[in-house]
Amino acid sequence: MTLGVALDASDADNQIDATVRLAQEARAAGLRSAWFGQTFGADSPQLAAIVGREVPGLHVGTSAIPVFGRHPLLVSSQAQTAQAATHGRYHLGLALGTRLLTETGFGIPFERPIARLREFLTALRQLTETGTADFHGELLTATTPLPARVPGAEAGVPLLVAAMGPQALRASGELADGILPYLAGPRALEEHIVPAVTAAARAAGRPAPRIVALVYGVVTNDADAVREKAAEQLAFYEQFPSYARVVELSGGRRAADVAVIGDERAVAAEVRRYREAGATEVVFSGTGIAGAAARRRTWALLGELAG
C-alpha cells in the first residue's frame, strides 16, 4: 500500500510556486503521491504536470474532475499532456459532481449522472489508449477527425472515479481502473464499497480495481480542538446525500466523525484499518488544519509508514 497527500495552496500568493514547494517537502518526507482537487480555480491536470516535472519520482493525480461541463476530448488532451510531462506518473480522477455546483456554476441540468459517467469513461478510454475515438452515445459524441494522441503518453492514463454509491461503483468497476472514495471509513469500505466495485470489475473481466482512499486527517496532541475545527470545514459535505450516506455507513453521524485525528499511534492504527478494509492506497487531506508543524509531523509519520 502506498501513502500520499492532497495538496492545497489556494491561499498562497502564488498557488503554483507554493504547491511545488509543498510537493518537494512531501517527497522529502517519503511520501509517494500528491493529489490535487479540481474547483473553479487552478486547473488540476496542469498543476499535476508542473509538480510532476519539478518533483521527479512523485506520482501526481487529479481528484477529481466532474464529468458535467467537460468533454472527453478535452479531458483526454489534458490528461495525456500531464502523463507525457511526468513520464507516466499522472493519474486522472473523475467525479459525478453535485447538482448544486453543476447547475449553479455551469447552468446545465444535473441529469442522468450515471449514464453520463458511463459514456464519458467509454469515450475517454478509447482516446487515452488509442488516440482515436468513434463514440456516439445518448448524451455524448466523441470522434477524432484529427489525431488525439499526445506523443510521450503512449502508456495510457490510469482512470479513477470518485465513486461511493452502488451505481457509480458498478460503472467504475466495469469501465475504470479504480476509485477515489472520500470520507468513507474502514467499515464502509470493507462492507459496501470494496465488495461492490471488485465484483463489478470481476464480472467485466477487468483486473482488481485500485482503491485510493482519501482520508481527512492529521497528527496532533490536541485531538478534540482539531476535530472541532474539522467539523466546521467538513460540514459542507454533509448537505450532499452521497457523503451523508457513506458517513453513516462508516458508523458516523457527521463528516468529522470519520476524520483521522490523534497522535502517531492512533493515526498509524487507522491507516492499518484502511489497509485491512481493502484500500490499496491512502491519501491524507486536511493535514494543514492544525498548522505547519502538525502538517510536517503528519507527513513524517506517513513517510515512515510508506517506507
PDB file of C-alpha atoms in Angstrom:
ATOM      1  CA  MET A   1       0.000   0.000   0.000  1.00  0.00           C
ATOM      2  CA  THR A   2       1.268   3.470  -0.896  1.00  0.00           C
ATOM      3  CA  LEU A   3       0.662   6.676   1.027  1.00  0.00           C
ATOM      4  CA  GLY A   4       0.178  10.160  -0.341  1.00  0.00           C
ATOM      5  CA  VAL A   5      -1.251  13.574   0.426  1.00  0.00           C
ATOM      6  CA  ALA A   6      -3.679  16.017  -1.134  1.00  0.00           C
ATOM      7  CA  LEU A   7      -2.046  19.421  -1.570  1.00  0.00           C
ATOM      8  CA  ASP A   8      -3.922  22.707  -1.398  1.00  0.00           C
ATOM      9  CA  ALA A   9      -2.064  26.017  -1.581  1.00  0.00           C
ATOM     10  CA  SER A  10      -5.006  28.049  -2.851  1.00  0.00           C
ATOM     11  CA  ASP A  11      -4.462  30.666  -0.110  1.00  0.00           C
ATOM     12  CA  ALA A  12      -0.855  31.377  -1.138  1.00  0.00           C
ATOM     13  CA  ASP A  13       0.336  34.471  -3.015  1.00  0.00           C
ATOM     14  CA  ASN A  14       1.257  32.209  -5.924  1.00  0.00           C
ATOM     15  CA  GLN A  15      -0.538  28.878  -5.794  1.00  0.00           C
ATOM     16  CA  ILE A  16       1.708  27.165  -8.327  1.00  0.00           C
ATOM     17  CA  ASP A  17       5.001  28.080  -6.637  1.00  0.00           C
ATOM     18  CA  ALA A  18       3.634  27.202  -3.211  1.00  0.00           C
ATOM     19  CA  THR A  19       2.290  23.853  -4.414  1.00  0.00           C
ATOM     20  CA  VAL A  20       5.665  22.896  -5.879  1.00  0.00           C
ATOM     21  CA  ARG A  21       7.342  23.701  -2.560  1.00  0.00           C
ATOM     22  CA  LEU A  22       4.809  21.584  -0.672  1.00  0.00           C
ATOM     23  CA  ALA A  23       5.292  18.714  -3.101  1.00  0.00           C
ATOM     24  CA  GLN A  24       9.057  18.850  -2.667  1.00  0.00           C
ATOM     25  CA  GLU A  25       8.585  18.721   1.087  1.00  0.00           C
ATOM     26  CA  ALA A  26       6.190  15.791   0.792  1.00  0.00           C
ATOM     27  CA  ARG A  27       8.606  13.833  -1.375  1.00  0.00           C
ATOM     28  CA  ALA A  28      11.458  14.538   1.049  1.00  0.00           C
ATOM     29  CA  ALA A  29       9.287  13.152   3.852  1.00  0.00           C
ATOM     30  CA  GLY A  30       8.994   9.871   1.960  1.00  0.00           C
ATOM     31  CA  LEU A  31       5.507  10.243   0.531  1.00  0.00           C
ATOM     32  CA  ARG A  32       4.789   8.582  -2.801  1.00  0.00           C
ATOM     33  CA  SER A  33       1.994  10.649  -4.354  1.00  0.00           C
ATOM     34  CA  ALA A  34       0.432  14.112  -4.384  1.00  0.00           C
ATOM     35  CA  TRP A  35      -3.157  14.782  -5.416  1.00  0.00           C
ATOM     36  CA  PHE A  36      -4.904  17.977  -6.438  1.00  0.00           C
ATOM     37  CA  GLY A  37      -8.578  18.817  -6.251  1.00  0.00           C
ATOM     38  CA  GLN A  38     -10.467  20.447  -9.110  1.00  0.00           C
ATOM     39  CA  THR A  39     -12.516  23.540  -8.312  1.00  0.00           C
ATOM     40  CA  PHE A  40     -13.221  26.650 -10.361  1.00  0.00           C
ATOM     41  CA  GLY A  41      -9.673  27.833  -9.632  1.00  0.00           C
ATOM     42  CA  ALA A  42      -6.406  26.218 -10.715  1.00  0.00           C
ATOM     43  CA  ASP A  43      -6.565  23.576 -13.432  1.00  0.00           C
ATOM     44  CA  SER A  44      -5.702  20.313 -11.703  1.00  0.00           C
ATOM     45  CA  PRO A  45      -4.081  18.422 -14.618  1.00  0.00           C
ATOM     46  CA  GLN A  46      -1.862  21.419 -15.397  1.00  0.00           C
ATOM     47  CA  LEU A  47      -0.909  21.701 -11.744  1.00  0.00           C
ATOM     48  CA  ALA A  48      -0.128  17.983 -11.611  1.00  0.00           C
ATOM     49  CA  ALA A  49       2.001  18.233 -14.753  1.00  0.00           C
ATOM     50  CA  ILE A  50       4.037  21.107 -13.327  1.00  0.00           C
ATOM     51  CA  VAL A  51       4.545  19.410  -9.970  1.00  0.00           C
ATOM     52  CA  GLY A  52       5.425  16.115 -11.613  1.00  0.00           C
ATOM     53  CA  ARG A  53       8.104  17.819 -13.704  1.00  0.00           C
ATOM     54  CA  GLU A  54       9.507  19.721 -10.746  1.00  0.00           C
ATOM     55  CA  VAL A  55       9.490  16.792  -8.311  1.00  0.00           C
ATOM     56  CA  PRO A  56      10.875  13.657 -10.000  1.00  0.00           C
ATOM     57  CA  GLY A  57       9.690  10.362  -8.577  1.00  0.00           C
ATOM     58  CA  LEU A  58       6.471  11.727  -7.134  1.00  0.00           C
ATOM     59  CA  HIS A  59       3.263  10.343  -8.604  1.00  0.00           C
ATOM     60  CA  VAL A  60       0.637  13.026  -9.156  1.00  0.00           C
ATOM     61  CA  GLY A  61      -3.112  12.814  -9.563  1.00  0.00           C
ATOM     62  CA  THR A  62      -6.323  14.727 -10.071  1.00  0.00           C
ATOM     63  CA  SER A  63      -9.091  14.140  -7.555  1.00  0.00           C
ATOM     64  CA  ALA A  64     -11.365  14.764  -9.246  1.00  0.00           C
ATOM     65  CA  ILE A  65     -12.729  16.401 -12.428  1.00  0.00           C
ATOM     66  CA  PRO A  66     -16.555  16.423 -12.652  1.00  0.00           C
ATOM     67  CA  VAL A  67     -17.885  14.924 -15.878  1.00  0.00           C
ATOM     68  CA  PHE A  68     -20.527  17.639 -16.213  1.00  0.00           C
ATOM     69  CA  GLY A  69     -19.289  20.740 -18.009  1.00  0.00           C
ATOM     70  CA  ARG A  70     -16.412  18.812 -19.636  1.00  0.00           C
ATOM     71  CA  HIS A  71     -15.936  16.748 -22.767  1.00  0.00           C
ATOM     72  CA  PRO A  72     -13.854  13.566 -23.142  1.00  0.00           C
ATOM     73  CA  LEU A  73     -11.809  15.053 -25.999  1.00  0.00           C
ATOM     74  CA  LEU A  74     -10.679  17.984 -23.860  1.00  0.00           C
ATOM     75  CA  VAL A  75     -10.093  15.957 -20.701  1.00  0.00           C
ATOM     76  CA  SER A  76      -8.111  13.393 -22.713  1.00  0.00           C
ATOM     77  CA  SER A  77      -5.906  16.178 -24.074  1.00  0.00           C
ATOM     78  CA  GLN A  78      -5.263  17.480 -20.559  1.00  0.00           C
ATOM     79  CA  ALA A  79      -4.605  14.033 -19.114  1.00  0.00           C
ATOM     80  CA  GLN A  80      -2.295  12.858 -21.896  1.00  0.00           C
ATOM     81  CA  THR A  81      -0.306  16.079 -21.677  1.00  0.00           C
ATOM     82  CA  ALA A  82       0.157  15.592 -17.938  1.00  0.00           C
ATOM     83  CA  GLN A  83       1.051  11.949 -18.473  1.00  0.00           C
ATOM     84  CA  ALA A  84       3.723  12.820 -21.045  1.00  0.00           C
ATOM     85  CA  ALA A  85       5.074  15.655 -18.902  1.00  0.00           C
ATOM     86  CA  THR A  86       5.502  13.322 -15.920  1.00  0.00           C
ATOM     87  CA  HIS A  87       6.696  10.301 -17.919  1.00  0.00           C
ATOM     88  CA  GLY A  88       3.869   8.063 -16.793  1.00  0.00           C
ATOM     89  CA  ARG A  89       3.305   9.336 -13.243  1.00  0.00           C
ATOM     90  CA  TYR A  90      -0.081  11.008 -13.758  1.00  0.00           C
ATOM     91  CA  HIS A  91      -3.402   9.546 -12.567  1.00  0.00           C
ATOM     92  CA  LEU A  92      -6.727  11.007 -13.691  1.00  0.00           C
ATOM     93  CA  GLY A  93      -9.656  11.110 -11.291  1.00  0.00           C
ATOM     94  CA  LEU A  94     -13.209  11.814 -12.434  1.00  0.00           C
ATOM     95  CA  ALA A  95     -16.330  12.577 -10.420  1.00  0.00           C
ATOM     96  CA  LEU A  96     -20.060  12.891 -10.917  1.00  0.00           C
ATOM     97  CA  GLY A  97     -20.000  16.285  -9.230  1.00  0.00           C
ATOM     98  CA  THR A  98     -23.045  17.710  -7.489  1.00  0.00           C
ATOM     99  CA  ARG A  99     -26.320  19.221  -8.591  1.00  0.00           C
ATOM    100  CA  LEU A 100     -25.539  22.431  -6.677  1.00  0.00           C
ATOM    101  CA  LEU A 101     -22.224  23.155  -8.391  1.00  0.00           C
ATOM    102  CA  THR A 102     -23.267  21.837 -11.802  1.00  0.00           C
ATOM    103  CA  GLU A 103     -26.475  23.807 -12.132  1.00  0.00           C
ATOM    104  CA  THR A 104     -25.260  26.932 -10.325  1.00  0.00           C
ATOM    105  CA  GLY A 105     -21.810  27.089 -11.909  1.00  0.00           C
ATOM    106  CA  PHE A 106     -22.395  25.784 -15.436  1.00  0.00           C
ATOM    107  CA  GLY A 107     -26.093  26.458 -15.811  1.00  0.00           C
ATOM    108  CA  ILE A 108     -26.724  22.953 -17.130  1.00  0.00           C
ATOM    109  CA  PRO A 109     -29.122  20.377 -15.688  1.00  0.00           C
ATOM    110  CA  PHE A 110     -27.697  17.664 -13.459  1.00  0.00           C
ATOM    111  CA  GLU A 111     -29.495  14.826 -15.217  1.00  0.00           C
ATOM    112  CA  ARG A 112     -28.680  11.125 -15.698  1.00  0.00           C
ATOM    113  CA  PRO A 113     -25.282  11.358 -13.973  1.00  0.00           C
ATOM    114  CA  ILE A 114     -24.544   7.604 -14.080  1.00  0.00           C
ATOM    115  CA  ALA A 115     -25.344   7.380 -17.787  1.00  0.00           C
ATOM    116  CA  ARG A 116     -23.091  10.376 -18.435  1.00  0.00           C
ATOM    117  CA  LEU A 117     -20.300   8.820 -16.364  1.00  0.00           C
ATOM    118  CA  ARG A 118     -20.535   5.566 -18.348  1.00  0.00           C
ATOM    119  CA  GLU A 119     -20.415   7.339 -21.694  1.00  0.00           C
ATOM    120  CA  PHE A 120     -17.618   9.653 -20.555  1.00  0.00           C
ATOM    121  CA  LEU A 121     -15.468   6.729 -19.378  1.00  0.00           C
ATOM    122  CA  THR A 122     -16.103   4.724 -22.539  1.00  0.00           C
ATOM    123  CA  ALA A 123     -15.086   7.568 -24.860  1.00  0.00           C
ATOM    124  CA  LEU A 124     -12.191   8.647 -22.659  1.00  0.00           C
ATOM    125  CA  ARG A 125     -10.773   5.125 -22.521  1.00  0.00           C
ATOM    126  CA  GLN A 126     -10.713   4.994 -26.333  1.00  0.00           C
ATOM    127  CA  LEU A 127      -8.941   8.334 -26.504  1.00  0.00           C
ATOM    128  CA  THR A 128      -6.287   7.735 -23.848  1.00  0.00           C
ATOM    129  CA  GLU A 129      -5.464   4.224 -25.061  1.00  0.00           C
ATOM    130  CA  THR A 130      -5.559   4.686 -28.839  1.00  0.00           C
ATOM    131  CA  GLY A 131      -5.606   8.430 -29.525  1.00  0.00           C
ATOM    132  CA  THR A 132      -8.781   7.970 -31.529  1.00  0.00           C
ATOM    133  CA  ALA A 133     -12.490   7.706 -30.779  1.00  0.00           C
ATOM    134  CA  ASP A 134     -15.655   6.930 -32.638  1.00  0.00           C
ATOM    135  CA  PHE A 135     -18.226   7.111 -29.875  1.00  0.00           C
ATOM    136  CA  HIS A 136     -21.866   8.069 -30.349  1.00  0.00           C
ATOM    137  CA  GLY A 137     -23.889   7.833 -27.152  1.00  0.00           C
ATOM    138  CA  GLU A 138     -27.181   9.223 -25.971  1.00  0.00           C
ATOM    139  CA  LEU A 139     -25.532  12.077 -24.108  1.00  0.00           C
ATOM    140  CA  LEU A 140     -22.062  12.414 -25.635  1.00  0.00           C
ATOM    141  CA  THR A 141     -20.378  12.197 -29.002  1.00  0.00           C
ATOM    142  CA  ALA A 142     -16.618  11.915 -29.334  1.00  0.00           C
ATOM    143  CA  THR A 143     -14.951  11.410 -32.700  1.00  0.00           C
ATOM    144  CA  THR A 144     -11.476  12.269 -33.933  1.00  0.00           C
ATOM    145  CA  PRO A 145     -11.280  13.853 -37.397  1.00  0.00           C
ATOM    146  CA  LEU A 146      -7.783  14.898 -36.264  1.00  0.00           C
ATOM    147  CA  PRO A 147      -5.307  12.805 -34.212  1.00  0.00           C
ATOM    148  CA  ALA A 148      -5.850  12.986 -30.466  1.00  0.00           C
ATOM    149  CA  ARG A 149      -2.672  11.246 -29.344  1.00  0.00           C
ATOM    150  CA  VAL A 150      -0.029  13.112 -27.307  1.00  0.00           C
ATOM    151  CA  PRO A 151       3.400  11.601 -28.072  1.00  0.00           C
ATOM    152  CA  GLY A 152       5.036  10.509 -24.847  1.00  0.00           C
ATOM    153  CA  ALA A 153       1.758   9.359 -23.299  1.00  0.00           C
ATOM    154  CA  GLU A 154       1.702   6.017 -25.087  1.00  0.00           C
ATOM    155  CA  ALA A 155       1.317   4.056 -21.841  1.00  0.00           C
ATOM    156  CA  GLY A 156      -2.198   5.393 -21.379  1.00  0.00           C
ATOM    157  CA  VAL A 157      -3.602   7.174 -18.333  1.00  0.00           C
ATOM    158  CA  PRO A 158      -4.984   5.408 -15.243  1.00  0.00           C
ATOM    159  CA  LEU A 159      -8.677   6.312 -14.888  1.00  0.00           C
ATOM    160  CA  LEU A 160     -10.156   6.538 -11.397  1.00  0.00           C
ATOM    161  CA  VAL A 161     -13.602   7.634 -10.250  1.00  0.00           C
ATOM    162  CA  ALA A 162     -14.693   9.302  -7.015  1.00  0.00           C
ATOM    163  CA  ALA A 163     -17.413   6.670  -6.673  1.00  0.00           C
ATOM    164  CA  MET A 164     -19.204   5.607  -3.494  1.00  0.00           C
ATOM    165  CA  GLY A 165     -22.835   4.853  -4.436  1.00  0.00           C
ATOM    166  CA  PRO A 166     -23.902   1.441  -5.815  1.00  0.00           C
ATOM    167  CA  GLN A 167     -24.485   2.553  -9.416  1.00  0.00           C
ATOM    168  CA  ALA A 168     -21.301   4.617  -9.621  1.00  0.00           C
ATOM    169  CA  LEU A 169     -19.302   1.738  -8.122  1.00  0.00           C
ATOM    170  CA  ARG A 170     -20.727  -0.662 -10.685  1.00  0.00           C
ATOM    171  CA  ALA A 171     -19.852   1.659 -13.566  1.00  0.00           C
ATOM    172  CA  SER A 172     -16.365   2.253 -12.165  1.00  0.00           C
ATOM    173  CA  GLY A 173     -15.661  -1.431 -11.713  1.00  0.00           C
ATOM    174  CA  GLU A 174     -16.684  -2.119 -15.291  1.00  0.00           C
ATOM    175  CA  LEU A 175     -15.045   0.836 -17.010  1.00  0.00           C
ATOM    176  CA  ALA A 176     -12.353   2.422 -14.803  1.00  0.00           C
ATOM    177  CA  ASP A 177      -9.114   1.312 -13.147  1.00  0.00           C
ATOM    178  CA  GLY A 178     -10.152   2.142  -9.607  1.00  0.00           C
ATOM    179  CA  ILE A 179     -11.968   4.500  -7.284  1.00  0.00           C
ATOM    180  CA  LEU A 180     -11.275   7.541  -5.080  1.00  0.00           C
ATOM    181  CA  PRO A 181     -13.745   7.385  -2.171  1.00  0.00           C
ATOM    182  CA  TYR A 182     -13.654  10.362   0.240  1.00  0.00           C
ATOM    183  CA  LEU A 183     -14.948  10.406   3.818  1.00  0.00           C
ATOM    184  CA  ALA A 184     -15.577   6.667   3.605  1.00  0.00           C
ATOM    185  CA  GLY A 185     -14.322   4.998   6.777  1.00  0.00           C
ATOM    186  CA  PRO A 186     -12.946   1.460   7.010  1.00  0.00           C
ATOM    187  CA  ARG A 187     -16.367  -0.036   7.772  1.00  0.00           C
ATOM    188  CA  ALA A 188     -17.967   1.483   4.674  1.00  0.00           C
ATOM    189  CA  LEU A 189     -15.018   0.388   2.564  1.00  0.00           C
ATOM    190  CA  GLU A 190     -14.941  -3.181   3.800  1.00  0.00           C
ATOM    191  CA  GLU A 191     -18.678  -3.869   3.902  1.00  0.00           C
ATOM    192  CA  HIS A 192     -20.014  -1.857   0.983  1.00  0.00           C
ATOM    193  CA  ILE A 193     -17.564  -0.101  -1.323  1.00  0.00           C
ATOM    194  CA  VAL A 194     -14.746  -2.574  -1.955  1.00  0.00           C
ATOM    195  CA  PRO A 195     -17.011  -5.619  -2.480  1.00  0.00           C
ATOM    196  CA  ALA A 196     -19.248  -3.744  -4.920  1.00  0.00           C
ATOM    197  CA  VAL A 197     -16.529  -2.320  -7.162  1.00  0.00           C
ATOM    198  CA  THR A 198     -14.471  -5.521  -7.032  1.00  0.00           C
ATOM    199  CA  ALA A 199     -17.454  -7.669  -8.038  1.00  0.00           C
ATOM    200  CA  ALA A 200     -18.238  -5.344 -10.941  1.00  0.00           C
ATOM    201  CA  ALA A 201     -14.638  -5.454 -12.176  1.00  0.00           C
ATOM    202  CA  ARG A 202     -14.549  -9.243 -11.908  1.00  0.00           C
ATOM    203  CA  ALA A 203     -17.818  -9.607 -13.824  1.00  0.00           C
ATOM    204  CA  ALA A 204     -16.444  -7.360 -16.570  1.00  0.00           C
ATOM    205  CA  GLY A 205     -13.228  -9.349 -16.794  1.00  0.00           C
ATOM    206  CA  ARG A 206     -11.139  -6.458 -15.549  1.00  0.00           C
ATOM    207  CA  PRO A 207      -8.236  -6.555 -13.054  1.00  0.00           C
ATOM    208  CA  ALA A 208      -8.874  -5.921  -9.376  1.00  0.00           C
ATOM    209  CA  PRO A 209      -9.520  -2.174  -9.022  1.00  0.00           C
ATOM    210  CA  ARG A 210      -7.327   0.265  -7.164  1.00  0.00           C
ATOM    211  CA  ILE A 211      -8.933   1.601  -4.001  1.00  0.00           C
ATOM    212  CA  VAL A 212      -7.434   5.023  -3.306  1.00  0.00           C
ATOM    213  CA  ALA A 213      -8.997   6.050  -0.002  1.00  0.00           C
ATOM    214  CA  LEU A 214      -8.963   9.802   0.572  1.00  0.00           C
ATOM    215  CA  VAL A 215      -8.839  10.428   4.309  1.00  0.00           C
ATOM    216  CA  TYR A 216      -9.174  13.717   6.162  1.00  0.00           C
ATOM    217  CA  GLY A 217      -6.614  13.525   8.959  1.00  0.00           C
ATOM    218  CA  VAL A 218      -3.723  14.974  10.905  1.00  0.00           C
ATOM    219  CA  VAL A 219      -1.347  14.041  13.717  1.00  0.00           C
ATOM    220  CA  THR A 220      -1.859  16.166  16.837  1.00  0.00           C
ATOM    221  CA  ASN A 221      -1.871  16.007  20.622  1.00  0.00           C
ATOM    222  CA  ASP A 222      -4.972  18.215  20.780  1.00  0.00           C
ATOM    223  CA  ALA A 223      -7.436  15.929  19.033  1.00  0.00           C
ATOM    224  CA  ASP A 224     -10.601  17.466  20.487  1.00  0.00           C
ATOM    225  CA  ALA A 225      -9.806  21.011  19.373  1.00  0.00           C
ATOM    226  CA  VAL A 226      -8.670  19.909  15.912  1.00  0.00           C
ATOM    227  CA  ARG A 227     -11.741  17.706  15.449  1.00  0.00           C
ATOM    228  CA  GLU A 228     -13.945  20.678  16.302  1.00  0.00           C
ATOM    229  CA  LYS A 229     -12.211  22.718  13.618  1.00  0.00           C
ATOM    230  CA  ALA A 230     -12.505  19.806  11.186  1.00  0.00           C
ATOM    231  CA  ALA A 231     -16.243  19.637  11.864  1.00  0.00           C
ATOM    232  CA  GLU A 232     -16.564  23.224  10.625  1.00  0.00           C
ATOM    233  CA  GLN A 233     -14.566  22.551   7.464  1.00  0.00           C
ATOM    234  CA  LEU A 234     -16.283  19.271   6.613  1.00  0.00           C
ATOM    235  CA  ALA A 235     -19.845  20.427   7.302  1.00  0.00           C
ATOM    236  CA  PHE A 236     -20.044  21.491   3.636  1.00  0.00           C
ATOM    237  CA  TYR A 237     -20.138  17.839   2.567  1.00  0.00           C
ATOM    238  CA  GLU A 238     -22.988  16.911   4.859  1.00  0.00           C
ATOM    239  CA  GLN A 239     -25.538  18.591   2.571  1.00  0.00           C
ATOM    240  CA  PHE A 240     -24.853  16.047  -0.187  1.00  0.00           C
ATOM    241  CA  PRO A 241     -26.659  12.681   0.076  1.00  0.00           C
ATOM    242  CA  SER A 242     -23.718  10.635  -1.227  1.00  0.00           C
ATOM    243  CA  TYR A 243     -21.413  11.877   1.513  1.00  0.00           C
ATOM    244  CA  ALA A 244     -24.066  11.721   4.215  1.00  0.00           C
ATOM    245  CA  ARG A 245     -24.771   8.106   3.267  1.00  0.00           C
ATOM    246  CA  VAL A 246     -21.137   6.987   3.307  1.00  0.00           C
ATOM    247  CA  VAL A 247     -20.509   8.704   6.645  1.00  0.00           C
ATOM    248  CA  GLU A 248     -23.489   6.829   8.081  1.00  0.00           C
ATOM    249  CA  LEU A 249     -22.238   3.536   6.611  1.00  0.00           C
ATOM    250  CA  SER A 250     -18.908   4.272   8.293  1.00  0.00           C
ATOM    251  CA  GLY A 251     -20.619   4.491  11.672  1.00  0.00           C
ATOM    252  CA  GLY A 252     -20.585   8.280  11.961  1.00  0.00           C
ATOM    253  CA  ARG A 253     -23.239  10.963  12.216  1.00  0.00           C
ATOM    254  CA  ARG A 254     -21.192  13.904  10.992  1.00  0.00           C
ATOM    255  CA  ALA A 255     -18.360  14.090   8.460  1.00  0.00           C
ATOM    256  CA  ALA A 256     -15.819  14.865  11.178  1.00  0.00           C
ATOM    257  CA  ASP A 257     -16.636  11.523  12.801  1.00  0.00           C
ATOM    258  CA  VAL A 258     -14.662   9.737  10.073  1.00  0.00           C
ATOM    259  CA  ALA A 259     -11.679  12.118  10.238  1.00  0.00           C
ATOM    260  CA  VAL A 260      -8.438  10.507  11.426  1.00  0.00           C
ATOM    261  CA  ILE A 261      -7.165  12.806  14.156  1.00  0.00           C
ATOM    262  CA  GLY A 262      -4.832  11.875  17.021  1.00  0.00           C
ATOM    263  CA  ASP A 263      -1.232  11.132  17.930  1.00  0.00           C
ATOM    264  CA  GLU A 264       1.123   8.983  15.890  1.00  0.00           C
ATOM    265  CA  ARG A 265      -0.047   5.710  17.385  1.00  0.00           C
ATOM    266  CA  ALA A 266      -3.727   6.484  16.780  1.00  0.00           C
ATOM    267  CA  VAL A 267      -3.218   7.635  13.202  1.00  0.00           C
ATOM    268  CA  ALA A 268      -0.981   4.673  12.336  1.00  0.00           C
ATOM    269  CA  ALA A 269      -3.636   2.322  13.693  1.00  0.00           C
ATOM    270  CA  GLU A 270      -6.286   3.925  11.485  1.00  0.00           C
ATOM    271  CA  VAL A 271      -4.058   3.641   8.417  1.00  0.00           C
ATOM    272  CA  ARG A 272      -3.767  -0.083   9.151  1.00  0.00           C
ATOM    273  CA  ARG A 273      -7.557  -0.301   9.398  1.00  0.00           C
ATOM    274  CA  TYR A 274      -7.909   1.228   5.944  1.00  0.00           C
ATOM    275  CA  ARG A 275      -5.419  -1.255   4.550  1.00  0.00           C
ATOM    276  CA  GLU A 276      -7.263  -4.170   6.159  1.00  0.00           C
ATOM    277  CA  ALA A 277     -10.547  -2.827   4.766  1.00  0.00           C
ATOM    278  CA  GLY A 278      -9.209  -3.125   1.229  1.00  0.00           C
ATOM    279  CA  ALA A 279      -7.548   0.221   0.483  1.00  0.00           C
ATOM    280  CA  THR A 280      -4.613  -0.189  -1.886  1.00  0.00           C
ATOM    281  CA  GLU A 281      -3.567   3.425  -1.337  1.00  0.00           C
ATOM    282  CA  VAL A 282      -4.334   6.003   1.351  1.00  0.00           C
ATOM    283  CA  VAL A 283      -4.159   9.742   0.636  1.00  0.00           C
ATOM    284  CA  PHE A 284      -4.422  12.207   3.531  1.00  0.00           C
ATOM    285  CA  SER A 285      -6.092  15.579   3.053  1.00  0.00           C
ATOM    286  CA  GLY A 286      -6.586  18.415   5.526  1.00  0.00           C
ATOM    287  CA  THR A 287      -3.127  17.915   7.011  1.00  0.00           C
ATOM    288  CA  GLY A 288      -2.634  21.682   7.310  1.00  0.00           C
ATOM    289  CA  ILE A 289      -5.653  22.265   9.530  1.00  0.00           C
ATOM    290  CA  ALA A 290      -3.584  22.470  12.732  1.00  0.00           C
ATOM    291  CA  GLY A 291      -0.677  24.466  11.316  1.00  0.00           C
ATOM    292  CA  ALA A 292       2.631  23.779   9.587  1.00  0.00           C
ATOM    293  CA  ALA A 293       4.211  21.925  12.497  1.00  0.00           C
ATOM    294  CA  ALA A 294       1.333  19.443  12.697  1.00  0.00           C
ATOM    295  CA  ARG A 295       1.409  19.023   8.927  1.00  0.00           C
ATOM    296  CA  ARG A 296       5.120  18.207   8.960  1.00  0.00           C
ATOM    297  CA  ARG A 297       4.548  15.809  11.853  1.00  0.00           C
ATOM    298  CA  THR A 298       1.781  14.088   9.899  1.00  0.00           C
ATOM    299  CA  TRP A 299       3.858  13.805   6.754  1.00  0.00           C
ATOM    300  CA  ALA A 300       6.803  12.416   8.727  1.00  0.00           C
ATOM    301  CA  LEU A 301       4.592   9.643  10.098  1.00  0.00           C
ATOM    302  CA  LEU A 302       3.081   8.865   6.705  1.00  0.00           C
ATOM    303  CA  GLY A 303       6.522   8.787   5.123  1.00  0.00           C
ATOM    304  CA  GLU A 304       7.704   6.388   7.798  1.00  0.00           C
ATOM    305  CA  LEU A 305       4.689   4.140   7.228  1.00  0.00           C
ATOM    306  CA  ALA A 306       5.202   4.302   3.459  1.00  0.00           C
ATOM    307  CA  GLY A 307       8.799   3.171   3.904  1.00  0.00           C
TER     308      GLY A 307
END
